[in-house]
Coordinates of C-alpha atoms and ligand atoms in Angstrom, one line a residue:
M1248 CA -20.7 17.4 10.3
S1249 CA -22.8 15.4 8.0
A1250 CA -22.9 11.7 8.8
D1251 CA -24.2 10.5 5.5
P1252 CA -21.9 7.9 4.0
A1253 CA -22.1 9.2 0.4
T1254 CA -21.2 12.8 1.5
E1255 CA -18.5 11.6 3.9
A1256 CA -17.0 9.3 1.2
A1257 CA -16.9 12.2 -1.3
R1258 CA -14.5 14.2 1.0
R1259 CA -12.2 11.2 1.5
R1260 CA -8.9 10.6 -0.3
T1261 CA -7.3 7.2 0.5
F1262 CA -3.9 7.0 -1.0
A1263 CA -0.5 5.4 -0.8
I1264 CA 3.0 6.8 -1.5
I1265 CA 5.2 4.9 -3.8
S1266 CA 8.9 5.6 -4.3
H1267 CA 12.4 4.3 -4.5
P1268 CA 14.2 4.2 -1.2
D1269 CA 15.7 7.6 -0.3
A1270 CA 13.5 9.6 -2.7
G1271 CA 11.8 11.1 0.3
K1272 CA 8.7 9.1 1.2
T1273 CA 9.2 9.3 4.9
T1274 CA 10.0 13.0 4.8
L1275 CA 7.0 13.7 2.6
T1276 CA 4.8 11.6 5.0
E1277 CA 5.9 13.7 7.9
S1278 CA 5.2 16.9 6.0
L1279 CA 1.8 15.7 5.1
L1280 CA 1.0 14.8 8.6
L1281 CA 2.2 18.1 9.8
A1282 CA -0.1 19.8 7.3
G1283 CA -3.0 17.8 8.7
G1284 CA -2.0 18.2 12.3
A1285 CA -2.5 14.4 12.2
I1286 CA -5.9 15.1 13.6
H1287 CA -8.5 12.5 13.5
L1288 CA -12.1 13.4 12.5
A1289 CA -14.3 11.9 15.2
G1290 CA -14.5 14.4 18.0
E1291 CA -15.3 12.0 20.8
V1292 CA -12.4 9.6 20.4
A1293 CA -11.1 8.1 23.6
A1294 CA -7.4 8.2 23.3
R1295 CA -5.6 5.3 24.6
G1296 CA -2.7 7.3 25.8
Q1297 CA 0.2 5.0 26.4
A1298 CA -0.7 2.2 24.0
R1299 CA 1.8 3.1 21.4
R1300 CA 2.7 0.8 18.5
T1301 CA 5.2 -1.8 19.6
T1302 CA 8.6 -1.9 18.3
S1303 CA 8.9 -5.6 18.6
D1304 CA 12.2 -7.4 18.1
W1305 CA 11.5 -8.5 14.6
M1306 CA 11.3 -4.8 13.5
K1307 CA 15.0 -4.8 14.0
I1308 CA 15.2 -5.9 10.4
E1309 CA 13.5 -2.7 9.4
R1310 CA 15.9 -0.6 11.4
E1311 CA 19.0 -2.4 10.3
R1312 CA 18.1 -2.3 6.7
G1313 CA 16.5 1.0 6.7
I1314 CA 13.3 -0.3 5.2
S1315 CA 9.8 -0.4 6.4
V1316 CA 8.5 -3.9 6.5
S1317 CA 5.2 -3.3 8.2
S1318 CA 2.7 -0.9 6.8
S1319 CA 0.5 1.4 8.7
V1320 CA -2.3 3.7 8.1
M1321 CA -2.3 7.4 8.9
M1322 CA -5.4 9.5 8.9
F1323 CA -5.4 13.3 8.9
E1324 CA -7.7 16.2 8.0
H1325 CA -6.9 19.2 5.9
D1326 CA -9.0 21.9 4.3
G1327 CA -12.2 20.0 4.8
M1328 CA -10.9 16.8 3.3
V1329 CA -10.1 13.6 5.2
F1330 CA -6.9 11.9 4.0
N1331 CA -6.1 8.3 4.7
L1332 CA -2.4 7.6 3.9
L1333 CA -1.6 3.9 3.6
D1334 CA 2.1 3.3 4.1
T1335 CA 3.5 0.7 1.8
P1336 CA 6.6 -1.2 2.5
G1337 CA 9.4 0.0 0.3
H1338 CA 11.5 -3.0 -0.2
E1339 CA 11.3 -4.8 -3.5
D1340 CA 11.0 -8.2 -1.9
F1341 CA 7.8 -7.2 -0.4
S1342 CA 5.8 -6.8 -3.5
E1343 CA 3.0 -9.1 -2.2
D1344 CA 2.4 -7.0 0.9
T1345 CA 2.6 -3.8 -1.1
Y1346 CA 0.2 -5.2 -3.6
R1347 CA -2.3 -5.9 -0.9
T1348 CA -2.0 -2.4 0.6
L1349 CA -2.5 -0.9 -2.8
T1350 CA -5.7 -2.7 -3.2
A1351 CA -7.0 -0.6 -0.4
A1352 CA -5.8 2.7 -1.9
D1353 CA -7.9 4.8 -4.4
S1354 CA -4.8 6.6 -5.7
A1355 CA -1.1 6.9 -5.2
I1356 CA 1.6 9.6 -5.0
M1357 CA 4.7 8.7 -6.8
V1358 CA 7.7 10.5 -5.2
L1359 CA 10.7 11.0 -7.5
D1360 CA 14.1 12.4 -6.5
A1361 CA 14.6 15.3 -8.8
A1362 CA 18.2 14.4 -9.4
K1363 CA 17.5 10.8 -10.2
G1364 CA 14.1 10.5 -12.0
I1365 CA 12.5 7.1 -12.3
E1366 CA 14.5 4.4 -10.3
P1367 CA 14.0 0.6 -10.4
Q1368 CA 11.7 0.4 -7.4
T1369 CA 9.5 3.2 -8.6
L1370 CA 9.0 1.3 -11.8
K1371 CA 8.1 -1.9 -10.0
L1372 CA 5.6 -0.2 -7.7
F1373 CA 4.2 1.7 -10.6
E1374 CA 3.5 -1.6 -12.4
V1375 CA 1.6 -2.8 -9.3
C1376 CA -0.5 0.4 -9.4
R1377 CA -1.2 -0.1 -13.1
L1378 CA -2.5 -3.6 -12.4
R1379 CA -5.2 -2.1 -10.2
D1380 CA -5.7 1.0 -12.4
I1381 CA -4.7 3.3 -9.6
P1382 CA -4.4 7.0 -10.7
I1383 CA -1.0 8.5 -9.9
T1384 CA 0.0 11.9 -8.9
T1385 CA 3.7 12.7 -9.3
F1386 CA 5.7 14.7 -6.8
I1387 CA 9.2 15.7 -7.9
N1388 CA 11.1 16.1 -4.6
K1389 CA 14.4 17.7 -3.6
M1390 CA 14.1 20.7 -5.8
D1391 CA 16.3 22.5 -3.2
R1392 CA 19.1 20.4 -4.6
E1393 CA 20.6 20.4 -8.1
A1394 CA 17.9 18.7 -10.2
L1395 CA 17.7 17.2 -13.7
D1396 CA 16.1 19.4 -16.3
P1397 CA 12.3 19.2 -15.7
F1398 CA 11.6 18.5 -19.4
E1399 CA 14.0 15.6 -19.1
L1400 CA 12.2 14.3 -16.0
L1401 CA 8.8 14.5 -17.6
D1402 CA 10.0 12.9 -20.7
E1403 CA 11.4 10.0 -18.7
I1404 CA 8.1 9.5 -16.9
H1405 CA 6.4 9.6 -20.2
S1406 CA 8.7 7.1 -21.9
K1407 CA 9.3 4.7 -19.0
L1408 CA 5.7 4.6 -17.7
A1409 CA 3.8 5.2 -20.9
M1410 CA 1.8 7.9 -19.3
D1411 CA 1.1 11.5 -20.2
T1412 CA 2.6 14.1 -17.9
A1413 CA 0.7 17.3 -17.1
P1414 CA 2.8 19.7 -15.0
M1415 CA 0.5 21.6 -12.6
Y1416 CA 3.4 23.9 -11.6
W1417 CA 6.7 24.8 -13.2
P1418 CA 9.9 25.2 -11.2
A1419 CA 12.1 28.2 -11.3
A1420 CA 15.6 26.6 -11.4
S1421 CA 16.7 24.2 -8.7
G1422 CA 19.4 23.8 -6.0
Q1423 CA 20.9 27.0 -4.7
R1424 CA 19.1 28.9 -7.4
F1425 CA 15.7 27.4 -6.7
A1426 CA 13.3 30.4 -6.4
G1427 CA 9.9 28.8 -6.4
M1428 CA 7.3 27.7 -9.0
L1429 CA 4.7 29.1 -11.3
D1430 CA 1.2 27.8 -10.9
L1431 CA 0.4 26.9 -14.5
T1432 CA -3.4 27.1 -13.8
T1433 CA -3.6 30.5 -12.2
D1434 CA -0.3 32.0 -13.5
E1435 CA 0.7 32.9 -9.9
F1436 CA 4.2 32.6 -8.7
V1437 CA 4.7 30.7 -5.4
P1438 CA 8.0 31.9 -4.0
F1439 CA 10.4 29.5 -2.2
R1440 CA 11.8 30.6 1.1
R1441 CA 14.2 28.5 3.1
L1442 CA 12.9 27.7 6.6
E1443 CA 14.8 29.3 9.4
H1444 CA 16.8 26.9 11.5
G1445 CA 14.3 25.3 13.9
E1446 CA 11.3 26.9 12.3
E1447 CA 8.2 24.8 12.5
G1448 CA 5.4 24.7 10.0
F1449 CA 5.4 25.6 6.4
A1450 CA 7.3 28.3 4.4
I1451 CA 4.2 29.9 3.1
E1452 CA 4.8 33.1 1.2
A1453 CA 2.1 35.2 -0.5
R1454 CA 1.4 34.1 -4.1
Q1455 CA 2.4 36.7 -6.7
K1456 CA -0.1 37.4 -9.4
R1457 CA 1.3 38.0 -12.9
G1458 CA 0.9 41.7 -13.8
S1459 CA 1.1 42.7 -10.2
E1460 CA 4.0 44.8 -9.0
G1461 CA 5.5 42.0 -6.9
F1462 CA 5.5 39.4 -9.6
L1463 CA 8.8 37.5 -9.4
A1464 CA 10.1 40.1 -7.0
G1465 CA 13.5 39.1 -5.7
V1466 CA 14.0 36.4 -8.3
R1467 CA 17.4 36.7 -10.0
D1468 CA 17.3 37.9 -13.6
D1469 CA 18.8 34.7 -15.1
V1470 CA 16.3 32.5 -13.2
R1471 CA 13.4 34.8 -14.1
A1472 CA 14.3 34.6 -17.8
E1473 CA 14.8 30.9 -17.7
L1474 CA 11.4 30.4 -15.9
E1475 CA 9.5 32.5 -18.4
E1476 CA 11.0 30.7 -21.3
T1477 CA 10.7 27.2 -20.0
A1478 CA 7.2 27.7 -18.5
E1479 CA 5.9 28.8 -21.8
L1480 CA 7.4 25.9 -23.6
A1481 CA 5.9 23.6 -21.0
R1482 CA 2.5 25.2 -21.4
D1483 CA 2.6 24.9 -25.2
G1484 CA 4.3 21.6 -25.5
L1485 CA 3.1 19.4 -22.7
P1486 CA -0.4 17.9 -22.1
K1487 CA -2.9 19.8 -20.1
F1488 CA -4.4 18.2 -17.0
D1489 CA -7.4 16.1 -17.9
L1490 CA -9.5 14.7 -15.0
T1491 CA -10.8 11.7 -16.9
A1492 CA -7.4 10.7 -18.3
F1493 CA -5.9 11.0 -14.8
R1494 CA -8.6 8.9 -13.2
E1495 CA -8.2 6.3 -15.9
G1496 CA -4.5 6.1 -15.2
H1497 CA -3.3 7.6 -18.6
L1498 CA -2.1 10.9 -17.3
T1499 CA -0.2 12.0 -14.2
P1500 CA -0.4 15.5 -12.8
V1501 CA 3.1 16.6 -11.8
F1502 CA 4.0 18.7 -8.7
F1503 CA 7.4 20.0 -7.7
G1504 CA 8.8 20.8 -4.3
S1505 CA 10.9 19.9 -1.3
A1506 CA 9.5 17.6 1.3
L1507 CA 12.4 18.5 3.7
R1508 CA 11.9 22.2 3.3
R1509 CA 8.1 21.7 3.4
Y1510 CA 7.7 23.5 0.2
G1511 CA 5.1 22.4 -2.5
V1512 CA 3.6 20.0 0.0
L1513 CA 0.4 22.0 0.6
E1514 CA 0.0 22.5 -3.2
L1515 CA 0.3 18.7 -3.6
L1516 CA -2.3 18.1 -1.0
A1517 CA -4.6 20.6 -2.6
G1518 CA -4.2 18.8 -5.9
L1519 CA -5.0 15.5 -4.3
G1520 CA -8.1 17.0 -2.6
A1521 CA -9.3 18.5 -5.9
N1522 CA -8.6 15.7 -8.3
A1523 CA -7.7 12.4 -6.8
P1524 CA -10.7 10.0 -6.7
P1525 CA -12.8 9.5 -3.6
P1526 CA -13.8 5.9 -2.8
R1527 CA -15.2 4.3 -5.8
P1528 CA -17.9 1.8 -6.3
L1529 CA -16.5 -1.8 -6.1
K1530 CA -17.5 -4.9 -8.0
A1531 CA -18.9 -7.5 -5.6
K1532 CA -21.3 -10.3 -5.4
V1533 CA -24.3 -9.5 -3.2
K1534 CA -26.4 -12.5 -2.4
G1535 CA -24.6 -14.2 -5.2
Q1536 CA -25.6 -11.5 -7.8
E1537 CA -22.8 -9.6 -9.5
T1538 CA -23.2 -5.9 -8.8
E1539 CA -21.4 -2.7 -7.7
V1540 CA -21.3 -1.6 -4.1
T1541 CA -21.4 2.2 -4.0
P1542 CA -20.0 4.0 -1.0
G1543 CA -23.5 5.5 -0.2
R1544 CA -25.0 2.0 0.3
N1545 CA -26.3 1.7 3.9
D1546 CA -25.1 -1.8 4.5
V1547 CA -21.6 -1.3 6.0
S1548 CA -19.1 -3.4 3.9
G1549 CA -15.4 -3.6 3.2
F1550 CA -12.5 -6.0 3.1
I1551 CA -9.4 -7.0 5.1
F1552 CA -6.3 -6.1 3.2
K1553 CA -3.7 -6.8 5.9
I1554 CA -3.3 -8.6 9.2
Q1555 CA -0.7 -7.6 11.7
A1556 CA 0.2 -9.3 14.9
N1557 CA 1.6 -7.9 18.1
M1558 CA 0.7 -4.3 17.7
D1559 CA -0.1 -4.1 21.4
P1560 CA 2.7 -4.7 23.8
K1561 CA 0.2 -5.9 26.5
H1562 CA -1.5 -8.7 24.5
R1563 CA -0.6 -11.0 21.7
D1564 CA -3.3 -9.5 19.6
R1565 CA -3.9 -9.5 15.9
V1566 CA -5.4 -6.7 14.0
G1567 CA -7.1 -7.0 10.7
F1568 CA -6.9 -3.8 8.6
F1569 CA -10.4 -3.3 7.3
R1570 CA -11.0 -0.9 4.4
I1571 CA -14.6 0.4 4.5
S1572 CA -16.3 0.4 1.1
S1573 CA -19.8 1.4 2.0
G1574 CA -22.0 2.6 4.8
K1575 CA -21.5 4.3 8.1
F1576 CA -19.6 2.2 10.5
Q1577 CA -20.4 2.6 14.2
R1578 CA -18.5 1.1 17.1
G1579 CA -20.1 -2.0 18.4
M1580 CA -21.5 -3.2 15.1
T1581 CA -21.3 -6.9 14.1
L1582 CA -19.8 -7.5 10.8
K1583 CA -20.1 -10.8 9.1
T1584 CA -18.3 -12.8 6.4
A1585 CA -20.4 -14.3 3.6
A1586 CA -19.8 -17.7 5.3
G1587 CA -21.7 -16.3 8.3
K1588 CA -18.8 -15.8 10.7
G1589 CA -19.6 -12.7 12.8
F1590 CA -17.2 -10.2 14.4
N1591 CA -18.5 -7.9 17.0
V1592 CA -16.4 -4.8 16.6
H1593 CA -16.3 -3.3 20.1
N1594 CA -12.9 -1.8 19.9
P1595 CA -12.2 -0.7 16.4
M1596 CA -9.0 1.3 16.0
M1597 CA -8.1 4.2 14.0
F1598 CA -4.5 4.7 13.1
M1599 CA -2.7 8.0 13.4
A1600 CA 1.0 8.1 13.0
Q1601 CA 2.2 6.4 16.1
D1602 CA -1.0 6.3 18.1
R1603 CA -4.1 4.2 18.0
E1604 CA -7.5 5.3 19.2
I1605 CA -10.9 3.7 19.5
A1606 CA -13.0 4.7 16.5
Q1607 CA -16.6 5.7 17.2
E1608 CA -17.6 5.9 13.6
A1609 CA -15.9 5.6 10.2
F1610 CA -16.9 6.0 6.6
P1611 CA -16.0 4.6 3.2
G1612 CA -12.4 5.2 2.4
D1613 CA -11.4 4.9 6.1
V1614 CA -9.4 2.0 7.5
I1615 CA -10.2 0.6 10.9
G1616 CA -8.3 -2.0 12.8
I1617 CA -10.3 -4.9 14.0
P1618 CA -8.7 -6.8 16.8
S1619 CA -9.2 -10.5 16.8
H1620 CA -7.6 -13.6 18.1
G1621 CA -7.5 -15.2 14.7
G1622 CA -10.3 -16.1 12.3
L1623 CA -9.8 -13.1 10.1
R1624 CA -7.9 -13.5 6.8
V1625 CA -6.4 -11.2 4.3
G1626 CA -9.0 -10.8 1.5
D1627 CA -12.0 -11.5 3.8
S1628 CA -15.1 -9.5 2.9
L1629 CA -17.1 -8.3 5.9
S1630 CA -20.5 -6.6 5.9
Q1631 CA -23.4 -5.9 8.3
S1632 CA -25.7 -8.1 6.2
G1633 CA -23.1 -10.8 5.6
D1634 CA -24.3 -10.7 1.9
V1635 CA -21.3 -9.0 0.3
V1636 CA -18.3 -10.7 -1.3
F1637 CA -15.8 -8.4 -3.0
Q1638 CA -13.4 -9.7 -5.5
G1639 CA -10.7 -11.1 -3.3
I1640 CA -7.2 -10.0 -2.8
P1641 CA -5.1 -12.7 -4.5
N1642 CA -2.3 -14.7 -3.0
F1643 CA 0.5 -15.0 -5.5
A1644 CA 2.2 -18.2 -6.3
P1645 CA 5.5 -18.2 -4.3
E1646 CA 8.7 -17.9 -6.3
I1647 CA 10.8 -19.5 -3.6
L1648 CA 9.9 -22.6 -1.7
K1649 CA 11.8 -23.9 1.3
R1650 CA 11.4 -26.8 3.8
V1651 CA 11.3 -25.7 7.3
R1652 CA 12.4 -27.6 10.4
V1653 CA 12.7 -26.6 14.0
K1654 CA 16.1 -27.1 15.7
D1655 CA 14.6 -28.6 18.8
P1656 CA 12.6 -31.7 17.7
L1657 CA 10.4 -31.5 20.7
K1658 CA 9.0 -28.2 19.4
Q1659 CA 7.6 -29.7 16.2
K1660 CA 4.0 -29.0 17.2
H1661 CA 4.8 -25.4 18.1
L1662 CA 6.4 -24.9 14.8
R1663 CA 3.2 -25.9 13.0
K1664 CA 1.1 -23.6 15.0
A1665 CA 3.5 -20.7 14.7
L1666 CA 3.8 -21.2 10.9
E1667 CA 0.1 -21.4 10.5
S1668 CA -0.5 -18.3 12.5
L1669 CA 2.1 -16.3 10.6
G1670 CA 0.8 -17.9 7.4
E1671 CA -2.7 -16.5 8.2
E1672 CA -1.1 -13.1 8.6
G1673 CA 0.4 -13.4 5.2
V1674 CA 4.1 -13.3 6.3
T1675 CA 4.8 -16.3 4.2
Q1676 CA 2.6 -19.0 2.6
V1677 CA 2.6 -22.3 4.3
F1678 CA 1.9 -25.6 2.6
K1679 CA 1.3 -28.9 4.4
P1680 CA 2.2 -31.9 2.2
V1681 CA -0.7 -34.3 2.2
H1682 CA 1.7 -37.2 2.8
G1683 CA 3.1 -35.5 5.9
G1684 CA 6.7 -34.5 6.3
D1685 CA 8.2 -31.1 6.8
L1686 CA 6.1 -28.1 6.1
V1687 CA 7.0 -26.1 3.0
V1688 CA 7.0 -22.3 3.2
G1689 CA 6.8 -20.2 0.2
A1690 CA 7.5 -16.5 -0.5
V1691 CA 7.6 -14.1 -3.3
G1692 CA 10.9 -12.6 -2.0
Q1693 CA 13.8 -13.6 0.1
L1694 CA 13.2 -11.0 2.7
Q1695 CA 10.0 -12.7 3.7
F1696 CA 12.1 -15.6 5.0
E1697 CA 14.2 -13.3 7.1
V1698 CA 11.1 -11.7 8.6
L1699 CA 9.7 -15.2 9.3
D1700 CA 13.0 -16.2 10.9
E1701 CA 13.1 -13.1 13.2
R1702 CA 9.5 -13.4 14.2
M1703 CA 9.7 -17.1 14.9
K1704 CA 12.6 -16.3 17.3
A1705 CA 11.1 -13.2 18.9
E1706 CA 7.5 -14.2 19.2
Y1707 CA 7.5 -17.9 19.5
G1708 CA 11.0 -18.7 20.8
L1709 CA 11.6 -21.1 17.9
E1710 CA 14.9 -21.5 16.1
V1711 CA 14.2 -22.7 12.6
I1712 CA 16.2 -24.1 9.8
F1713 CA 15.3 -23.5 6.2
E1714 CA 16.3 -26.2 3.8
T1715 CA 16.2 -26.4 0.0
S1716 CA 13.0 -27.9 -1.0
P1717 CA 12.7 -30.3 -4.0
Y1718 CA 9.9 -28.0 -5.2
Q1719 CA 10.3 -24.8 -7.1
A1720 CA 6.8 -23.9 -8.0
A1721 CA 3.3 -24.1 -6.5
R1722 CA -0.1 -23.8 -8.1
W1723 CA -3.6 -23.8 -6.7
I1724 CA -5.7 -26.4 -8.5
S1725 CA -9.4 -26.7 -9.2
A1726 CA -11.6 -28.6 -11.6
E1727 CA -15.2 -28.5 -13.0
T1728 CA -16.2 -31.6 -11.0
R1729 CA -15.2 -32.7 -7.6
A1730 CA -14.5 -36.2 -8.9
D1731 CA -11.9 -34.9 -11.4
L1732 CA -10.2 -32.9 -8.7
E1733 CA -10.1 -35.8 -6.2
A1734 CA -8.9 -38.2 -8.9
F1735 CA -6.0 -35.9 -9.7
I1736 CA -5.1 -35.3 -6.0
E1737 CA -5.0 -39.1 -5.5
R1738 CA -2.8 -39.7 -8.5
S1739 CA -0.5 -36.9 -7.6
A1740 CA -0.6 -37.3 -3.8
S1741 CA 3.2 -37.3 -3.4
Q1742 CA 3.3 -33.7 -4.8
M1743 CA 0.1 -32.5 -3.2
A1744 CA -0.2 -30.1 -0.3
E1745 CA -2.7 -27.9 1.4
D1746 CA -2.5 -24.2 2.1
V1747 CA -3.6 -22.5 5.3
D1748 CA -7.2 -22.6 4.1
N1749 CA -6.9 -26.3 3.2
A1750 CA -7.1 -25.5 -0.4
P1751 CA -5.3 -28.0 -2.6
V1752 CA -1.9 -27.0 -4.0
F1753 CA 0.2 -28.9 -6.5
L1754 CA 4.0 -28.6 -5.8
G1755 CA 6.1 -28.8 -8.9
K1756 CA 9.8 -29.5 -9.2
S1757 CA 10.0 -26.9 -11.9
S1758 CA 7.7 -24.7 -13.9
W1759 CA 8.5 -27.0 -16.8
E1760 CA 7.0 -29.9 -14.8
I1761 CA 3.9 -27.9 -14.0
G1762 CA 3.4 -27.2 -17.7
Y1763 CA 3.8 -30.8 -18.5
V1764 CA 1.4 -32.0 -15.8
Q1765 CA -1.0 -29.4 -16.9
E1766 CA -0.9 -30.7 -20.5
K1767 CA -1.5 -34.2 -19.3
N1768 CA -4.5 -33.1 -17.1
P1769 CA -6.6 -30.8 -19.2
K1770 CA -9.5 -31.1 -16.8
I1771 CA -7.5 -29.5 -14.0
R1772 CA -7.0 -25.7 -13.7
F1773 CA -3.6 -24.6 -12.4
S1774 CA -3.6 -21.1 -11.0
D1775 CA -0.7 -19.0 -10.0
T1776 CA -2.9 -16.7 -7.9
K1777 CA -5.6 -17.6 -5.5
E1778 CA -8.5 -15.2 -4.9
R1779 CA -10.0 -15.7 -1.5
A1780 CA -13.7 -15.9 -2.0
A1781 CA -15.1 -15.0 1.4
Ligands
G4P2749 P1 12.6 7.4 1.9 O1 11.6 7.3 3.0 O2 12.0 7.5 0.6 O3 13.6 6.3 2.0 O4 13.4 8.8 2.1 P2 13.6 9.7 3.3 O5 12.4 10.5 3.5 O6 14.1 9.0 4.5 O7 14.7 10.7 2.7 C1 16.0 10.2 2.3 C2 17.0 11.3 2.5 O8 16.6 12.4 1.6 C3 17.0 11.9 3.9 O9 18.3 12.3 4.1 C4 16.1 13.1 3.8 O10 16.4 14.1 4.8 C5 16.5 13.6 2.4 N1 15.4 14.4 1.8 C6 14.1 14.1 1.7 N2 13.4 15.1 1.1 C7 14.4 16.1 0.8 C8 14.3 17.3 0.2 O11 13.3 17.8 -0.2 N3 15.5 18.0 0.0 C9 16.7 17.5 0.5 N4 17.7 18.3 0.3 N5 16.7 16.3 1.1 C10 15.6 15.6 1.3 P3 19.3 11.5 5.0 O12 20.6 12.3 5.1 O13 19.4 10.1 4.4 O14 18.6 11.3 6.3 P4 18.5 12.3 7.5 O15 19.7 12.1 8.3 O16 18.4 13.7 6.9 O17 17.3 11.9 8.2

């Protein structure tokens, strides 16, 4: 195997799956892992047998609500390509976490239920992808069930997402009549066969070439006629696949199949391998100069897009998920933030489904887990040289603010520590009013408070009470000169707070008030996102 970062980067596809709950994301993930045998690339990995991911108490919420709150990373290899699948939390309240995960993905698969088309959550996640210009591959799932007309589905994608749709395959009916699909590129038919009960693996049938004797053999006459007619219409009337348009986010290639029946999944994976983008050059400041960091650059660099605590039942550890952007990472390397803080990475982890292993080496596009006892933040850029700062991952201004108190007043100090620790992890944002008083926690969605509540109980033994806060909006503030900033902070001290990084935040009683204060203080910038610099 070549160990050159540019070559290794070129065969990597780092992607996320977006979908509305129940469209089949979990089933598709399982099928994809099955296709890859969930095998990790480095030969000499020392498996840490029993150290499975914890199912800590707070994950109860996930189970009860049937949602996945924590995201994980799964790596697998197929057909010479290395795939890194980043699992995004599916609940709408978790848009902030999802957004962060998507910053680490080079493309996304959008899974649609063939009977339902675009659903609200798909739309929302799609918008997040669009913010980052992430190319999207569409997988229309559950073709083994009665589906909407494929033209209707494609038309809906086109009109709701303002994107061209290029079918790569065309289905022969659906539900009970589902017979397979025609490869619109090669004009071969891929027959659908139902897996036998208990059959493992994929229902791979030989492809049937047009003109050959076996073409559409066994397909009912009505289905055959329908396929020939609709496939021709699709070919003539719908856009052809165009790599540039796809990579720029204007066009989505469309695949059909059934994740549950493990049909169409290998075709989807092949499509991803052939067309989805490998890790791309990223804008960064290197030694203060704006530049692009290419994957082939020797200096290992990347950024932390997620922090997760308590992944190991034995220790109260924290793991920073580090997406590599350049260079060849090797175990034992020291990586530094631009502020000079160094992390010696003795035990990097690679994530595979339920297991973790120590990584010996990793390349651009890969995600490794860096264990730490704090000190790492979401959005941190790390590099061997310590010279690289990527554009940060923003924090979003919270839409809900609450005051938080602990039931047992003797535990006030614990509360602060626990909140700060969970705040650093990005569970919720935490603001300390400069005049003292109760801490204020902020979230983009209500569910974040529930997760916070559960985790405070389970991990810190703290019963907390959330109370309505007089504030409804928070803005990070900055100014041209320090004097201007300090003068404003002094004037507005009763409404000033600091976030976990001690950055100044103005708490407003309404967005109207923020607008008003802004008008009165033209020298102060009020920002509803905060990009972490380094
Ligand atoms: P999600 O992660 O997007 O929420 O969806 P998930 O994969 O859990 O799938 C939701 C339901 O849809 C599951 O059924 C799953 O078996 C079913 N499903 C997924 N893909 C297909 C498919 O290609 N064809 C058909 N017919 N069904 C599919 P469930 O009854 O809710 O759960 P389970 O009891 O089967 O696990």
